[in-house]
Amino acid sequence: GQSREELADIRDAAEKSHIRIEVGGRGLTEKNLERYVELAVYFSSPIVRMVIDLQEYKPDSDTVVSVIRNALNTFESTGITLALENHDRFHSSVFRKIIEKVDSTYAGICLDCVNSMGIGEGIVQVLENLAPYTVNLHVKDFSVKRVSHMMGFVIEGTPAGKGLLDLPSVLEKISPYGKCRSAILELWTPPAGNLQETLGREESWTRESFEYIRKIIKKP
């Protein structure tokens, strides 16, 4: 991890640029949750986004519930909310059951618009299960194209507004619950010919995506 000096430099640079930092990590263990809550307090982040798995750590859903429950006092005392990200090992119904079993206003969902395709679920099903618990949204647009031999599909990222994601519909499903605090642009940018071209594509996609998102998500 970074030293205190490096963390202070990051915080100072963000403040000078008027950038709000949201903290997130991988590996849902009690030790990790405690560490990331400390970082969230340091950076004034209202949430800790967390992907459950690490390469050698893939807990079952009961273990996930137990770990979160054991960490709830830390979240409640700091006023920080855990945002559990839907990933592609559990169905969205399992994520819903985890949050329902934890049963705390300080535990919710970071809803990623595409991750659950890895377990065969589209955004409609994910929203049906997770919209009521969504505290943070990952705006990730995508395309689905048949491979050349027609025996399968490739799912690939696109700039926001250029793919199959119906962002207005997603927001319409989430907004009635009044829990979602922020939306984060996440791009699955395919590599270009070389590093410089890839970086250029990422910058171009970012600008194009923000132009689209600003039209859809109006500031209050």
Short mmCIF file of N, CA, C and O in Angstrom, two decimals, residues 27-91:
data_model
loop_
_atom_site.label_atom_id
_atom_site.label_comp_id
_atom_site.label_asym_id
_atom_site.label_seq_id
_atom_site.Cartn_x
_atom_site.Cartn_y
_atom_site.Cartn_z
N GLY A 27 -11.32 -8.35 -2.42
CA GLY A 27 -11.03 -9.27 -1.33
C GLY A 27 -11.84 -8.95 -0.09
O GLY A 27 -11.38 -8.22 0.78
N LEU A 28 -13.06 -9.50 0.00
CA LEU A 28 -13.96 -9.17 1.10
C LEU A 28 -13.59 -9.99 2.34
O LEU A 28 -14.14 -11.06 2.59
N THR A 29 -12.62 -9.48 3.08
CA THR A 29 -12.24 -10.05 4.37
C THR A 29 -12.41 -8.96 5.43
O THR A 29 -12.45 -7.76 5.09
N GLU A 30 -12.53 -9.36 6.69
CA GLU A 30 -12.70 -8.37 7.75
C GLU A 30 -11.50 -7.43 7.81
O GLU A 30 -11.65 -6.21 8.01
N LYS A 31 -10.31 -7.96 7.61
CA LYS A 31 -9.10 -7.13 7.65
C LYS A 31 -9.12 -6.10 6.52
O LYS A 31 -8.81 -4.92 6.73
N ASN A 32 -9.51 -6.55 5.32
CA ASN A 32 -9.57 -5.64 4.18
C ASN A 32 -10.64 -4.57 4.38
O ASN A 32 -10.43 -3.39 4.05
N LEU A 33 -11.80 -4.97 4.88
CA LEU A 33 -12.87 -4.00 5.10
C LEU A 33 -12.43 -2.93 6.10
O LEU A 33 -12.68 -1.74 5.90
N GLU A 34 -11.75 -3.35 7.15
CA GLU A 34 -11.28 -2.38 8.14
C GLU A 34 -10.29 -1.40 7.51
O GLU A 34 -10.35 -0.20 7.74
N ARG A 35 -9.38 -1.95 6.69
CA ARG A 35 -8.37 -1.10 6.03
C ARG A 35 -9.04 -0.09 5.10
O ARG A 35 -8.69 1.09 5.08
N TYR A 36 -10.02 -0.55 4.31
CA TYR A 36 -10.62 0.34 3.33
C TYR A 36 -11.57 1.35 3.97
O TYR A 36 -11.75 2.45 3.43
N VAL A 37 -12.17 1.00 5.09
CA VAL A 37 -12.96 2.00 5.81
C VAL A 37 -12.05 3.12 6.32
O VAL A 37 -12.41 4.30 6.23
N GLU A 38 -10.88 2.76 6.81
CA GLU A 38 -9.91 3.78 7.24
C GLU A 38 -9.55 4.70 6.07
O GLU A 38 -9.48 5.93 6.22
N LEU A 39 -9.33 4.11 4.88
CA LEU A 39 -9.03 4.92 3.70
C LEU A 39 -10.21 5.79 3.31
O LEU A 39 -10.04 6.95 2.91
N ALA A 40 -11.42 5.24 3.44
CA ALA A 40 -12.61 6.01 3.10
C ALA A 40 -12.76 7.22 4.02
O ALA A 40 -13.11 8.31 3.57
N VAL A 41 -12.50 7.02 5.29
CA VAL A 41 -12.54 8.15 6.23
C VAL A 41 -11.50 9.19 5.84
O VAL A 41 -11.77 10.40 5.80
N TYR A 42 -10.31 8.72 5.51
CA TYR A 42 -9.19 9.63 5.17
C TYR A 42 -9.53 10.47 3.93
O TYR A 42 -9.21 11.66 3.88
N PHE A 43 -10.18 9.83 2.95
CA PHE A 43 -10.49 10.52 1.69
C PHE A 43 -11.91 11.08 1.64
O PHE A 43 -12.35 11.55 0.60
N SER A 44 -12.62 11.02 2.77
CA SER A 44 -14.01 11.49 2.84
C SER A 44 -14.89 10.81 1.79
O SER A 44 -15.74 11.43 1.15
N SER A 45 -14.67 9.52 1.60
CA SER A 45 -15.46 8.73 0.66
C SER A 45 -16.70 8.21 1.37
O SER A 45 -16.60 7.61 2.44
N PRO A 46 -17.88 8.42 0.79
CA PRO A 46 -19.11 7.96 1.46
C PRO A 46 -19.32 6.46 1.37
O PRO A 46 -20.14 5.89 2.09
N ILE A 47 -18.59 5.80 0.46
CA ILE A 47 -18.75 4.35 0.27
C ILE A 47 -17.40 3.65 0.24
O ILE A 47 -16.36 4.28 0.00
N VAL A 48 -17.46 2.35 0.48
CA VAL A 48 -16.34 1.45 0.16
C VAL A 48 -16.87 0.44 -0.83
O VAL A 48 -17.71 -0.41 -0.50
N ARG A 49 -16.47 0.57 -2.10
CA ARG A 49 -16.86 -0.40 -3.11
C ARG A 49 -15.98 -1.62 -2.96
O ARG A 49 -14.75 -1.51 -2.79
N MET A 50 -16.57 -2.82 -3.02
CA MET A 50 -15.78 -4.02 -2.78
C MET A 50 -16.20 -5.15 -3.73
O MET A 50 -17.38 -5.50 -3.82
N VAL A 51 -15.21 -5.69 -4.44
CA VAL A 51 -15.37 -6.93 -5.20
C VAL A 51 -15.00 -8.07 -4.26
O VAL A 51 -13.95 -8.03 -3.61
N ILE A 52 -15.84 -9.08 -4.18
CA ILE A 52 -15.66 -10.13 -3.17
C ILE A 52 -14.37 -10.92 -3.36
O ILE A 52 -13.61 -11.13 -2.41
N ASP A 53 -14.10 -11.36 -4.57
CA ASP A 53 -13.07 -12.37 -4.79
C ASP A 53 -11.67 -11.81 -4.96
O ASP A 53 -11.47 -10.70 -5.48
N LEU A 54 -10.71 -12.61 -4.55
CA LEU A 54 -9.32 -12.50 -4.97
C LEU A 54 -8.97 -13.80 -5.70
O LEU A 54 -9.76 -14.75 -5.69
N GLN A 55 -7.79 -13.87 -6.28
CA GLN A 55 -7.44 -15.04 -7.08
C GLN A 55 -7.56 -16.34 -6.28
O GLN A 55 -8.08 -17.34 -6.78
N GLU A 56 -7.11 -16.31 -5.03
CA GLU A 56 -7.15 -17.53 -4.21
C GLU A 56 -8.20 -17.43 -3.10
O GLU A 56 -8.20 -18.24 -2.18
N TYR A 57 -9.09 -16.47 -3.18
CA TYR A 57 -10.10 -16.27 -2.12
C TYR A 57 -11.47 -16.11 -2.76
O TYR A 57 -11.76 -15.10 -3.39
N LYS A 58 -12.29 -17.14 -2.64
CA LYS A 58 -13.62 -17.14 -3.24
C LYS A 58 -14.62 -17.68 -2.21
O LYS A 58 -15.04 -18.84 -2.29
N PRO A 59 -15.00 -16.85 -1.25
CA PRO A 59 -15.88 -17.31 -0.17
C PRO A 59 -17.29 -17.59 -0.66
O PRO A 59 -17.76 -16.99 -1.63
N ASP A 60 -17.99 -18.51 0.03
CA ASP A 60 -19.38 -18.75 -0.30
C ASP A 60 -20.24 -17.61 0.26
O ASP A 60 -19.76 -16.76 1.01
N SER A 61 -21.51 -17.59 -0.11
CA SER A 61 -22.37 -16.45 0.23
C SER A 61 -22.58 -16.34 1.74
O SER A 61 -22.69 -15.22 2.27
N ASP A 62 -22.64 -17.46 2.46
CA ASP A 62 -22.81 -17.41 3.92
C ASP A 62 -21.60 -16.76 4.58
O ASP A 62 -21.75 -15.99 5.54
N THR A 63 -20.41 -17.07 4.07
CA THR A 63 -19.20 -16.44 4.60
C THR A 63 -19.22 -14.94 4.33
O THR A 63 -18.84 -14.14 5.19
N VAL A 64 -19.66 -14.56 3.14
CA VAL A 64 -19.75 -13.14 2.80
C VAL A 64 -20.67 -12.41 3.77
O VAL A 64 -20.32 -11.34 4.29
N VAL A 65 -21.83 -12.99 4.05
CA VAL A 65 -22.78 -12.38 5.00
C VAL A 65 -22.12 -12.24 6.37
O VAL A 65 -22.23 -11.19 7.02
N SER A 66 -21.44 -13.28 6.83
CA SER A 66 -20.80 -13.26 8.14
C SER A 66 -19.72 -12.18 8.23
O SER A 66 -19.65 -11.44 9.22
N VAL A 67 -18.90 -12.08 7.19
CA VAL A 67 -17.83 -11.08 7.18
C VAL A 67 -18.42 -9.67 7.25
O VAL A 67 -17.95 -8.81 8.01
N ILE A 68 -19.46 -9.43 6.46
CA ILE A 68 -20.07 -8.10 6.45
C ILE A 68 -20.69 -7.78 7.80
O ILE A 68 -20.52 -6.68 8.34
N ARG A 69 -21.41 -8.73 8.36
CA ARG A 69 -22.05 -8.50 9.66
C ARG A 69 -21.02 -8.18 10.73
O ARG A 69 -21.24 -7.29 11.57
N ASN A 70 -19.89 -8.88 10.69
CA ASN A 70 -18.85 -8.63 11.69
C ASN A 70 -18.19 -7.26 11.54
O ASN A 70 -17.59 -6.75 12.48
N ALA A 71 -18.33 -6.67 10.34
CA ALA A 71 -17.72 -5.36 10.08
C ALA A 71 -18.73 -4.22 10.20
O ALA A 71 -18.35 -3.05 10.07
N LEU A 72 -19.99 -4.54 10.46
CA LEU A 72 -21.03 -3.50 10.43
C LEU A 72 -20.81 -2.38 11.43
O LEU A 72 -21.09 -1.22 11.14
N ASN A 73 -20.32 -2.73 12.61
CA ASN A 73 -20.10 -1.68 13.62
C ASN A 73 -19.15 -0.61 13.10
O ASN A 73 -19.35 0.59 13.37
N THR A 74 -18.13 -1.04 12.35
CA THR A 74 -17.17 -0.09 11.79
C THR A 74 -17.83 0.81 10.77
O THR A 74 -17.61 2.03 10.75
N PHE A 75 -18.66 0.23 9.92
CA PHE A 75 -19.36 1.03 8.91
C PHE A 75 -20.35 1.99 9.58
O PHE A 75 -20.42 3.18 9.22
N GLU A 76 -21.11 1.49 10.53
CA GLU A 76 -22.12 2.32 11.18
C GLU A 76 -21.49 3.46 11.98
O GLU A 76 -21.99 4.59 11.96
N SER A 77 -20.39 3.19 12.65
CA SER A 77 -19.77 4.22 13.48
C SER A 77 -19.13 5.33 12.65
O SER A 77 -18.99 6.46 13.11
N THR A 78 -18.74 5.01 11.42
CA THR A 78 -18.10 6.01 10.54
C THR A 78 -19.11 6.62 9.57
O THR A 78 -18.79 7.60 8.89
N GLY A 79 -20.29 6.02 9.45
CA GLY A 79 -21.29 6.52 8.51
C GLY A 79 -20.98 6.20 7.07
O GLY A 79 -21.54 6.81 6.15
N ILE A 80 -20.12 5.22 6.85
CA ILE A 80 -19.72 4.83 5.50
C ILE A 80 -20.51 3.59 5.09
O ILE A 80 -20.77 2.70 5.89
N THR A 81 -20.89 3.52 3.81
CA THR A 81 -21.70 2.43 3.30
C THR A 81 -20.85 1.47 2.47
O THR A 81 -20.05 1.89 1.63
N LEU A 82 -21.02 0.18 2.72
CA LEU A 82 -20.39 -0.84 1.89
C LEU A 82 -21.19 -0.99 0.60
O LEU A 82 -22.41 -1.16 0.62
N ALA A 83 -20.51 -0.91 -0.55
CA ALA A 83 -21.14 -1.10 -1.86
C ALA A 83 -20.56 -2.36 -2.48
O ALA A 83 -19.45 -2.36 -3.02
N LEU A 84 -21.30 -3.46 -2.36
CA LEU A 84 -20.84 -4.76 -2.84
C LEU A 84 -21.09 -4.84 -4.34
O LEU A 84 -22.24 -4.72 -4.79
N GLU A 85 -20.03 -5.05 -5.12
CA GLU A 85 -20.18 -5.04 -6.58
C GLU A 85 -20.60 -6.40 -7.12
O GLU A 85 -19.99 -7.43 -6.78
N ASN A 86 -21.66 -6.41 -7.94
CA ASN A 86 -22.05 -7.65 -8.59
C ASN A 86 -20.97 -8.08 -9.58
O ASN A 86 -20.58 -7.32 -10.45
N HIS A 87 -20.47 -9.30 -9.37
CA HIS A 87 -19.46 -9.85 -10.25
C HIS A 87 -19.99 -11.15 -10.83
O HIS A 87 -21.16 -11.50 -10.62
N ASP A 88 -19.17 -11.88 -11.56
CA ASP A 88 -19.72 -12.97 -12.36
C ASP A 88 -19.53 -14.37 -11.76
O ASP A 88 -19.60 -15.36 -12.48
N ARG A 89 -19.36 -14.47 -10.45
CA ARG A 89 -19.38 -15.79 -9.83
C ARG A 89 -20.73 -16.08 -9.19
O ARG A 89 -21.17 -17.22 -9.13
N PHE A 90 -21.40 -15.03 -8.70
CA PHE A 90 -22.72 -15.18 -8.09
C PHE A 90 -23.79 -14.59 -9.01
O PHE A 90 -23.56 -13.55 -9.64
N HIS A 91 -24.95 -15.24 -9.06
CA HIS A 91 -26.10 -14.64 -9.71
C HIS A 91 -26.54 -13.40 -8.93
O HIS A 91 -26.30 -13.28 -7.72
#
